[in-house]
Amino acid sequence: MSKGIEVIDVGGVNCYLLEADDGFVLIDTGFIAKRKYLDEVLNKVLNKPGESPKKLKLIILTHGDSDHAGNCKFLREKYGVKIAMHLEDSVMVEKGDMTWNRKSKPDRISFTFKLFTLVFGSNVAFDSFQPDIYLHDGQDLAEFGLLAKVIHLPGHSKGSIGVLTNAGDLFCGDLIYNFAGFSYIDNLEDHNESINKLKKLDVSMFFPGHGRPFSKRHFIKKYS
């Protein structure tokens, strides 16, 4: 794993704190039920003894589901940080509706999210909010002090994105799970196109929303 990546396991959901110029960028925020733990970790990293306090510069959401967006509003109010995501998933967080703009039939979505609730806990609600920044495919994140770019990766949701650093680390959200027994693909055609897109990119390590990081070799083996 590259230097400058803090993996925060928030009850089965991975949040990633990335070192950036003069601060940090947080990818995803976990469930609202795990807010206290996430905040404790952030405080510890941002305010290390003997060092000048660091700033939380940006929150990037890989998609709009509640296990990733649950603490956005709280963190924005506490740290004064802006929230960035793809426009296609914005109404999900504005309305607090994970089924919005998904292709699957409502009954299938309902069943999937009932299973999701059983796996990850009963508190899947979150405070709705309006994103501050809308990200697009290929967008350079250097303006936020991060040597990385945005990769649009629909399939799990229409507005799912990844963050690919110059070092080859890809934070891929829920496009790819490394979590046995559960996965959710909303649009199989989009998902397959996103997988093929990743095969052409210079990725060395994958950092999923659920499960442990894995190598490019593991990815190719899985999708060959």
XYZ file of C-alpha atoms in Angstrom:
224
model
C 0.000 0.000 0.000
C 1.291 3.445 -0.906
C 2.396 5.856 1.774
C -0.117 8.453 2.898
C -3.251 6.268 2.858
C -5.168 5.754 6.107
C -7.767 2.964 5.866
C -10.665 3.559 8.251
C -12.889 0.498 8.662
C -16.255 1.900 9.711
C -18.243 -1.246 10.509
C -17.546 -3.122 7.275
C -17.341 0.015 5.130
C -13.963 1.378 4.081
C -13.267 5.091 4.255
C -9.907 6.284 2.984
C -8.013 9.300 4.277
C -5.450 10.418 1.708
C -2.562 12.732 2.414
C -2.742 15.864 0.255
C -0.840 19.156 0.182
C -1.358 20.865 3.553
C -4.042 18.443 4.641
C -6.132 15.391 3.786
C -8.873 14.233 1.422
C -11.462 11.762 2.731
C -13.037 9.235 0.384
C -16.477 8.150 1.689
C -17.793 8.636 5.221
C -19.501 5.438 6.425
C -22.737 4.844 8.320
C -24.246 7.483 10.567
C -24.192 4.888 13.379
C -20.363 4.887 13.267
C -20.022 8.674 13.365
C -18.320 8.865 16.757
C -15.625 6.369 15.775
C -14.926 8.070 12.436
C -14.687 11.457 14.109
C -12.249 10.102 16.717
C -9.975 8.722 13.982
C -10.098 11.968 12.005
C -9.280 14.038 15.081
C -6.353 11.787 15.874
C -4.877 12.065 12.363
C -5.568 15.771 11.869
C -4.266 16.772 15.293
C -1.135 14.732 15.941
C 0.825 15.762 19.064
C 3.856 17.878 18.246
C 2.600 18.763 14.749
C 0.613 21.662 13.373
C -3.077 20.787 12.941
C -3.944 19.595 9.432
C -7.041 20.487 7.464
C -9.656 18.154 6.024
C -9.714 19.686 2.538
C -12.344 17.664 0.701
C -14.754 14.744 0.977
C -15.173 12.658 -2.175
C -18.130 10.286 -2.395
C -17.686 7.301 -4.674
C -21.502 7.077 -4.852
C -24.649 8.118 -3.007
C -25.518 5.110 -0.827
C -26.060 5.698 2.886
C -23.121 3.555 4.016
C -20.822 5.926 2.138
C -22.667 9.241 2.551
C -23.904 8.809 6.120
C -21.633 11.336 7.826
C -21.194 13.940 5.112
C -23.453 16.612 6.554
C -21.969 16.223 10.043
C -18.388 16.439 8.780
C -19.147 19.481 6.639
C -20.643 21.278 9.613
C -17.798 20.343 11.965
C -14.782 20.741 9.674
C -16.064 23.239 7.108
C -15.174 20.765 4.374
C -16.773 20.638 0.919
C -18.414 17.495 -0.454
C -17.762 16.348 -4.014
C -19.506 13.635 -6.026
C -20.842 12.833 -9.497
C -24.001 14.657 -10.564
C -25.779 11.407 -11.516
C -25.992 10.339 -7.832
C -26.696 13.758 -6.348
C -30.451 13.296 -5.886
C -29.738 10.143 -3.853
C -28.126 12.266 -1.132
C -30.466 15.221 -1.565
C -33.525 13.006 -0.962
C -31.903 10.265 1.127
C -33.173 7.718 -1.406
C -30.786 4.930 -2.449
C -33.248 3.643 -5.062
C -33.343 6.900 -7.013
C -32.119 6.738 -10.620
C -31.306 3.031 -10.437
C -32.266 0.754 -13.284
C -33.322 -2.270 -11.227
C -37.016 -2.787 -10.542
C -38.187 -1.370 -7.195
C -38.995 -4.812 -5.735
C -35.465 -6.095 -6.485
C -33.919 -2.932 -5.064
C -36.053 -3.228 -1.925
C -34.986 -6.856 -1.420
C -31.319 -5.972 -1.969
C -31.391 -3.116 0.526
C -33.231 -5.249 3.093
C -30.350 -7.719 2.786
C -27.943 -4.784 2.944
C -29.577 -3.679 6.210
C -29.243 -7.158 7.713
C -25.566 -7.355 6.761
C -24.489 -3.871 7.816
C -26.917 -2.945 10.585
C -30.307 -1.380 11.065
C -29.270 2.278 10.953
C -28.900 3.003 7.246
C -30.594 6.404 7.283
C -28.566 9.577 6.895
C -28.940 13.341 6.947
C -29.671 14.514 3.418
C -27.570 17.306 1.958
C -26.688 19.228 -1.192
C -23.229 18.440 -2.649
C -20.851 21.385 -3.054
C -18.885 20.124 -6.069
C -19.844 17.902 -8.996
C -17.036 15.735 -10.353
C -16.690 14.408 -13.891
C -14.730 11.709 -15.678
C -11.063 12.567 -16.061
C -11.172 15.524 -13.684
C -7.783 16.448 -12.213
C -7.802 16.683 -8.408
C -4.551 18.663 -8.181
C -6.490 21.793 -7.184
C -7.290 19.973 -3.920
C -3.661 19.012 -3.379
C -4.184 15.439 -4.541
C -2.201 13.936 -7.425
C -5.112 11.938 -8.772
C -7.997 12.011 -11.232
C -11.659 11.031 -11.258
C -12.790 7.922 -13.147
C -16.518 7.566 -13.878
C -17.414 3.918 -13.142
C -21.191 3.363 -13.443
C -22.653 -0.045 -12.751
C -23.310 -0.118 -9.021
C -25.037 3.218 -9.420
C -25.277 5.620 -12.317
C -22.970 8.179 -10.704
C -20.376 5.822 -9.221
C -16.817 7.065 -9.521
C -13.302 5.985 -8.645
C -10.256 8.018 -7.676
C -7.020 6.980 -9.404
C -3.796 8.408 -7.984
C -0.643 9.032 -9.994
C 0.929 6.193 -7.987
C -1.630 3.729 -9.416
C -3.916 3.372 -6.396
C -7.593 3.153 -7.362
C -10.333 3.804 -4.827
C -13.175 2.083 -6.635
C -16.148 2.356 -4.275
C -18.654 -0.456 -4.757
C -17.998 -1.212 -8.405
C -15.939 -4.153 -7.139
C -16.534 -5.804 -3.777
C -13.878 -7.818 -1.995
C -16.483 -9.001 0.458
C -17.743 -12.604 0.280
C -21.451 -13.250 0.019
C -22.755 -9.841 -1.038
C -22.548 -7.603 -4.064
C -24.905 -5.320 -5.936
C -24.819 -4.578 -9.654
C -27.590 -2.278 -10.795
C -26.758 -2.143 -14.484
C -24.762 -5.100 -15.805
C -23.940 -3.456 -19.143
C -22.552 -0.359 -17.423
C -20.701 -2.517 -14.919
C -18.990 -4.552 -17.633
C -18.026 -1.399 -19.531
C -16.506 0.033 -16.347
C -14.529 -3.168 -15.744
C -13.202 -3.065 -19.310
C -12.322 0.593 -18.824
C -10.232 -0.290 -15.769
C -8.349 -2.993 -17.678
C -6.909 -0.265 -19.907
C -5.751 1.964 -17.038
C -2.473 1.893 -15.178
C -3.758 0.589 -11.834
C -1.511 -1.251 -9.392
C -3.740 -1.575 -6.303
C -7.508 -1.548 -5.842
C -9.095 -0.137 -2.697
C -12.775 -1.212 -2.559
C -15.608 0.142 -0.469
C -15.948 -3.248 1.224
C -13.185 -5.733 1.911
C -9.413 -5.685 1.785
C -7.323 -3.979 -0.936
C -6.205 -6.239 -3.776
C -3.674 -6.195 -6.607
C -4.070 -5.710 -10.348
C -3.198 -9.389 -10.730
C -6.187 -10.364 -8.561
C -8.411 -8.045 -10.588
C -7.329 -9.524 -13.935
C -7.805 -13.062 -12.605
C -11.302 -12.230 -11.400
C -12.411 -10.581 -14.646
C -10.434 -12.465 -17.296
